[in-house]
Tab-separated table of C-alpha atoms in Angstrom:
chain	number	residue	atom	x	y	z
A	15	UNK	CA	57.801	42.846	30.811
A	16	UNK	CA	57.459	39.412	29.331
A	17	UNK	CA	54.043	38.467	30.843
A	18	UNK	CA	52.891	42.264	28.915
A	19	UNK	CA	54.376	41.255	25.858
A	20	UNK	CA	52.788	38.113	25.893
A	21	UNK	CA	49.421	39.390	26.533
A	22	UNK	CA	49.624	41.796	23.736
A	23	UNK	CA	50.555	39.722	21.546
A	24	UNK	CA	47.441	37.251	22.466
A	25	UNK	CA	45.203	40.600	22.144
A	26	UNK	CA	46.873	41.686	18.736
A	27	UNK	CA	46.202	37.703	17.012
A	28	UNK	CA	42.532	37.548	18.651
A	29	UNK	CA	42.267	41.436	16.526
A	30	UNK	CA	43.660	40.073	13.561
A	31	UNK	CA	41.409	36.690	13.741
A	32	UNK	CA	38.270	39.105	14.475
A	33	UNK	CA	39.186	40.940	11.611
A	34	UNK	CA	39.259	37.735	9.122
A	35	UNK	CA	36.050	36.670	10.138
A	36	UNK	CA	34.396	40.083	9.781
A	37	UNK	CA	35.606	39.595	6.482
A	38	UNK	CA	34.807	35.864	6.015
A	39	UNK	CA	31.161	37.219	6.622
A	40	UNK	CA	31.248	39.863	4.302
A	41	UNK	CA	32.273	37.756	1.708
A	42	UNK	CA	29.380	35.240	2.362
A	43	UNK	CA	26.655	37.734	2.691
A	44	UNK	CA	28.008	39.130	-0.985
A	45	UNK	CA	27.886	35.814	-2.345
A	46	UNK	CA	24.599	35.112	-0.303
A	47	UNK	CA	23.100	38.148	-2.347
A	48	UNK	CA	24.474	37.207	-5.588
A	49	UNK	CA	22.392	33.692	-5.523
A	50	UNK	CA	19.409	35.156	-3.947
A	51	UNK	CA	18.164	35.549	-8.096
A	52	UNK	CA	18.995	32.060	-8.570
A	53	UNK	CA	16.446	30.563	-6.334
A	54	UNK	CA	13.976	33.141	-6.619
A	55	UNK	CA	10.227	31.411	-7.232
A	56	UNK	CA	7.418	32.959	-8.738
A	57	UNK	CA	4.868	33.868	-5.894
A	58	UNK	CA	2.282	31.074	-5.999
A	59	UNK	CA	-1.386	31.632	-7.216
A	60	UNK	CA	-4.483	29.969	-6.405
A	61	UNK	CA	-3.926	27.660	-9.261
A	62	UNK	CA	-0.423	26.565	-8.114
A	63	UNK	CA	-1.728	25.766	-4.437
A	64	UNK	CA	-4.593	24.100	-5.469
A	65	UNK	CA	-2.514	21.971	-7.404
A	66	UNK	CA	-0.171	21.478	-4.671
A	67	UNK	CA	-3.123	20.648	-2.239
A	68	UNK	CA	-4.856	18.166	-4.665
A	69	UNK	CA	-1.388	16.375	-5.179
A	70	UNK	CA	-0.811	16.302	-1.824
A	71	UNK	CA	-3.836	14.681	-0.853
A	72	UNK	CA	-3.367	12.312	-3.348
A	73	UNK	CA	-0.059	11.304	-2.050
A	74	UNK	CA	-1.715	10.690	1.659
A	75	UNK	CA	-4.660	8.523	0.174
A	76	UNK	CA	-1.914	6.336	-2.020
A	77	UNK	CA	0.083	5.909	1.210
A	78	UNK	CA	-3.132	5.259	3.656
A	79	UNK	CA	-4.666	2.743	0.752
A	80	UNK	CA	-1.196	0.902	0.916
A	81	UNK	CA	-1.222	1.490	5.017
A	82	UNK	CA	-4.740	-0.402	4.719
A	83	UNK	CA	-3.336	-3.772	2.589
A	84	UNK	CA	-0.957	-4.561	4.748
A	85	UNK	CA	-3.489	-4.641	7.955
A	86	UNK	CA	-5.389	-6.668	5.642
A	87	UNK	CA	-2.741	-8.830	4.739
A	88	UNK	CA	-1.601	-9.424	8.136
A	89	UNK	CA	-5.039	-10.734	8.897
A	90	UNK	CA	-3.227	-14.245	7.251
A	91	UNK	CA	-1.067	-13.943	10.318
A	92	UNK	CA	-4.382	-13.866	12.541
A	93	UNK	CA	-6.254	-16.905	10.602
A	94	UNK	CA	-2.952	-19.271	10.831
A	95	UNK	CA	-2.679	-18.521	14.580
A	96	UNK	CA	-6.175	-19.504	14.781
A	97	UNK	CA	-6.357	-22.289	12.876
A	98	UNK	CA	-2.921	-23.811	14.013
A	99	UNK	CA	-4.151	-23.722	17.779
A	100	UNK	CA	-7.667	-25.504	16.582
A	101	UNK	CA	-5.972	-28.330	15.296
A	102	UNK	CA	-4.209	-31.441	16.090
A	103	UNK	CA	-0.366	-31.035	16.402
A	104	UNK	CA	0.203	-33.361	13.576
A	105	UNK	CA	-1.552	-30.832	11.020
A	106	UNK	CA	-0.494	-27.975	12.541
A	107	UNK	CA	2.343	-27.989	9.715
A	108	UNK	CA	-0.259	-28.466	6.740
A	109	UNK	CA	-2.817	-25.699	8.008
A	110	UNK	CA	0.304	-23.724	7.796
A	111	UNK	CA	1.235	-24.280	4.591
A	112	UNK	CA	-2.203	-23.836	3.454
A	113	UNK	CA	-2.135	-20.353	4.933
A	114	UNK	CA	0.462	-19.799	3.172
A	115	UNK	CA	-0.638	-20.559	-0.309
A	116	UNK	CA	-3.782	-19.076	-0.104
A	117	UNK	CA	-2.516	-16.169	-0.898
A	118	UNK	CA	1.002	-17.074	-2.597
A	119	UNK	CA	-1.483	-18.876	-5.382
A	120	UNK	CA	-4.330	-16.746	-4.867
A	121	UNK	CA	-2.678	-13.240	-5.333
A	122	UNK	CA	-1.272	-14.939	-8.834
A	123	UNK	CA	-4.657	-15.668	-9.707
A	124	UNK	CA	-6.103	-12.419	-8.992
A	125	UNK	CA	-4.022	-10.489	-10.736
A	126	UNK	CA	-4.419	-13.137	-13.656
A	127	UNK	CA	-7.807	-13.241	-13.565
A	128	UNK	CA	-9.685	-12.179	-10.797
A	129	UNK	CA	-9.685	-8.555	-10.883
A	130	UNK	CA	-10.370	-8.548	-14.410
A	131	UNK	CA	-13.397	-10.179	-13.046
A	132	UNK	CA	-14.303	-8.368	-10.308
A	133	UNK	CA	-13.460	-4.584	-11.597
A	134	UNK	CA	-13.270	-5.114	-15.338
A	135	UNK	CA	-15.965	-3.957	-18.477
A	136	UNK	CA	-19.194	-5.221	-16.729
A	137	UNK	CA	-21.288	-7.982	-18.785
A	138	UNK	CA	-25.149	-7.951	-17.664
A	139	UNK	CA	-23.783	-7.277	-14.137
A	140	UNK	CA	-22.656	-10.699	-13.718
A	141	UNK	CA	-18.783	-10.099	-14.170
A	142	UNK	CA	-16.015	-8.419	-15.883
A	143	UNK	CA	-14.982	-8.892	-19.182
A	144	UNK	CA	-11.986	-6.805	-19.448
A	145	UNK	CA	-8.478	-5.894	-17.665
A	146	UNK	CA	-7.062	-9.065	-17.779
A	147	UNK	CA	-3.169	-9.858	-15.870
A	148	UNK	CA	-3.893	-5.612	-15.517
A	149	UNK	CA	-3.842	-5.177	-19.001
A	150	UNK	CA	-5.710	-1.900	-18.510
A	151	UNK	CA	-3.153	-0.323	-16.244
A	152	UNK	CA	0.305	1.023	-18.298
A	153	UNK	CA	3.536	1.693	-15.783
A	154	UNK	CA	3.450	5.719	-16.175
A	155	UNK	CA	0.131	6.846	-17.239
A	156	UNK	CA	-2.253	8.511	-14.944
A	157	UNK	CA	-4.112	6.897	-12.660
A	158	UNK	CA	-1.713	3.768	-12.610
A	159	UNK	CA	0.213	3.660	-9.745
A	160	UNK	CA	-3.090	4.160	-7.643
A	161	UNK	CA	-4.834	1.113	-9.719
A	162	UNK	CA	-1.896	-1.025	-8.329
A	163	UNK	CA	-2.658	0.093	-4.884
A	164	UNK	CA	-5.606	-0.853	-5.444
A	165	UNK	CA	-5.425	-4.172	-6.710
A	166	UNK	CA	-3.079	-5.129	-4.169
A	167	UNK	CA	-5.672	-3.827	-1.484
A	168	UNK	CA	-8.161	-6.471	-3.053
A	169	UNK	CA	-5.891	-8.915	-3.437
A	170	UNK	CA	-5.272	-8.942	0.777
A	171	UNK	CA	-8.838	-9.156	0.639
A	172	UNK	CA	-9.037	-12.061	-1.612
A	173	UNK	CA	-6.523	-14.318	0.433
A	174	UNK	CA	-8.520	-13.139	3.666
A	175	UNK	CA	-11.786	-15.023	1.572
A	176	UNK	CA	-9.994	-17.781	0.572
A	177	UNK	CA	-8.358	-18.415	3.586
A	178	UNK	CA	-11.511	-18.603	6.002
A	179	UNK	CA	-11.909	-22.033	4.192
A	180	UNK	CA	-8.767	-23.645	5.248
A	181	UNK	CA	-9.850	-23.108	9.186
A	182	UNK	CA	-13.387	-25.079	8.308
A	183	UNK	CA	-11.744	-27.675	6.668
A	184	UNK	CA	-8.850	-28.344	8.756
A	185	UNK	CA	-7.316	-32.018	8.699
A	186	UNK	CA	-10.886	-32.424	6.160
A	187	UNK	CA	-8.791	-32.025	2.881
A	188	UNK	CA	-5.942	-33.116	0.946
A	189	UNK	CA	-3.450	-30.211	0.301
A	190	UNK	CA	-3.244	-30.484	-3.793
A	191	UNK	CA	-7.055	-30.700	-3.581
A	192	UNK	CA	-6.296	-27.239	-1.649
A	193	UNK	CA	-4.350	-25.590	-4.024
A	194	UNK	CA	-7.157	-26.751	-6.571
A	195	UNK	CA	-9.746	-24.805	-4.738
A	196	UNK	CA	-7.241	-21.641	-3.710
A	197	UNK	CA	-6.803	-21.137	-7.451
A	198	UNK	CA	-10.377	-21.435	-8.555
A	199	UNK	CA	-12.140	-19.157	-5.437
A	200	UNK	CA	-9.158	-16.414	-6.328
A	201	UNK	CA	-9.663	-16.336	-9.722
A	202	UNK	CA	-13.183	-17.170	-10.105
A	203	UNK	CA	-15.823	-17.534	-7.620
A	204	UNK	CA	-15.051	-14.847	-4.773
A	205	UNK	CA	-14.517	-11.770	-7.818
A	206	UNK	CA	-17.939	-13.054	-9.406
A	207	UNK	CA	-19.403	-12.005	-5.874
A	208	UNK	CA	-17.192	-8.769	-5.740
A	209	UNK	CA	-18.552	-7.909	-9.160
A	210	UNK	CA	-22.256	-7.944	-8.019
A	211	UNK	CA	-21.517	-5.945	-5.014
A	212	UNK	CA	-17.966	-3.532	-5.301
A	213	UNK	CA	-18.423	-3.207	-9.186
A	214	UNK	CA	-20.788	0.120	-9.368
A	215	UNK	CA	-22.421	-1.991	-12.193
A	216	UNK	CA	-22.945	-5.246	-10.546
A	217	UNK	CA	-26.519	-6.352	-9.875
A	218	UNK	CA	-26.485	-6.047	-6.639
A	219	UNK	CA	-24.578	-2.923	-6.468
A	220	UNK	CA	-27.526	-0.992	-8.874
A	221	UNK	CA	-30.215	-2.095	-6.478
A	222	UNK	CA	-28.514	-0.119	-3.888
A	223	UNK	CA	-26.512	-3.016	-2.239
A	224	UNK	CA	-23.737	-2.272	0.018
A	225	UNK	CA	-20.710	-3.711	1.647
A	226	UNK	CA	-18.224	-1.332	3.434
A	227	UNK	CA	-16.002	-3.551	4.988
A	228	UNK	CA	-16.486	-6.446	3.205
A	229	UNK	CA	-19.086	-8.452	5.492
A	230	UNK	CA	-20.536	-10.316	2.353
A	231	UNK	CA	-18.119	-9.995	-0.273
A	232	UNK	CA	-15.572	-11.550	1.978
A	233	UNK	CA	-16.800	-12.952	5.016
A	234	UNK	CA	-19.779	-14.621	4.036
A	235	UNK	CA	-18.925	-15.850	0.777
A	236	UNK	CA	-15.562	-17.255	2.093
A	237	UNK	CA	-18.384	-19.190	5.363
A	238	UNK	CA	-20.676	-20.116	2.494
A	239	UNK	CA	-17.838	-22.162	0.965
A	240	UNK	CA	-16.220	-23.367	4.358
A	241	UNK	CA	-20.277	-24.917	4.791
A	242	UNK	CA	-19.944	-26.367	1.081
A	243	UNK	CA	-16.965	-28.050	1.431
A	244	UNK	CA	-17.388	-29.453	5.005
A	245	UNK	CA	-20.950	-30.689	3.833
């Protein structure tokens, strides 16, 4: 008689329990239905997804752009490696530091000067005039974000240039006589060469002149100085 009662009241709670969440659910579907108006979108038109698409893919190049500067930038990483097991164990310290503010001086100099140069209002298609410490370039208008991608992408580029010298000249120069010459390839003589080539009015750009991945505007102009200075 007991073990009955017991089991009927176990069946009678589990009904009563059923029955609450039956109604638990009601109650949410209702409410479910009631919001449904709230959240309701326009269906899009070919306008809307274009839109959509066009931001979209801008949002992937920003990202790969950014993706791209650091590889470039970790090419530092590569040269100091380099350079550090080329050299006597004495320097290895200076070569280092040299590395280092290639592109700690250099990037300041870029954005100070050098892109100006290289990207700026072209003069004769010898350099920029214009764009100075990214004058152009206002936080929030259109277009700026990606122009600071993109003069950070250059700027990895820049120290890569700058820093092909310190390699050539290992335990060959004194390092304020470094800094000297960080400052004044950054700022001046590898974005004259940029100009003529990755300006689409450089000189050497309007005679159909081309540099993809920067065999000339980096490479070469950074050897050309390496054979200057060791000369």
């Amino acid at each position: 008689m007991i073990v009955y009662f017991i089991i009927k009241t176990k069946k009678e709670v589990l009904k009563m329990k059923f029955k609450q969440i039956k109604v638990l659910h009601a109650v949410l579907m209702f409410l479910l239905f009631l919001s449904i108006p709230l959240f309701a979108e326009d269906a899009p038109t070919m306008d809307t997804l274009s839109k959509s698409i066009a931001d979209t893919a801008k949002s992937i190049d920003f990202v790969w752009l950014l993706v791209e500067a650091f590889l470039v930038f970790w090419m530092q990483a590569g040269f100091a490696m380099v350079e550090s097991g080329l050299t006597r164990a004495k320097n290895v310290g200076n070569i280092l530091m040299k590395n280092l503010m290639d592109f700690a001086i250099g990037s300041v100099a870029f954005f100070a000067v050098g892109f100006a140069i290289m990207f700026g209002a072209d003069k004769a298609g010898l350099f920029g005039t214009s764009g100075f410490f990214l004058s152009n370039f206002k936080p929030g208008d259109d277009g700026s974000s990606w122009q600071y991608a993109f003069w950070l992408f250059q700027a990895a580029f820049c120290g890569a240039a700058a820093t092909i010298v310190a390699g050539a000249m290992a335990e060959r120069m004194k390092f304020p006589a470094y800094l000297v010459y960080t400052a004044a390839v950054s700022s001046l003589v590898y974005p004259i060469v940029g100009h003529w080539i990755w300006n689409a009015q450089g000189w050497l750009a309007q005679m159909g002149f081309g540099d993809f991945a920067g065999s000339t505007v980096v490479h070469s102009t950074g050897g050309w100085i390496s054979l200057a200075g060791t000369v």
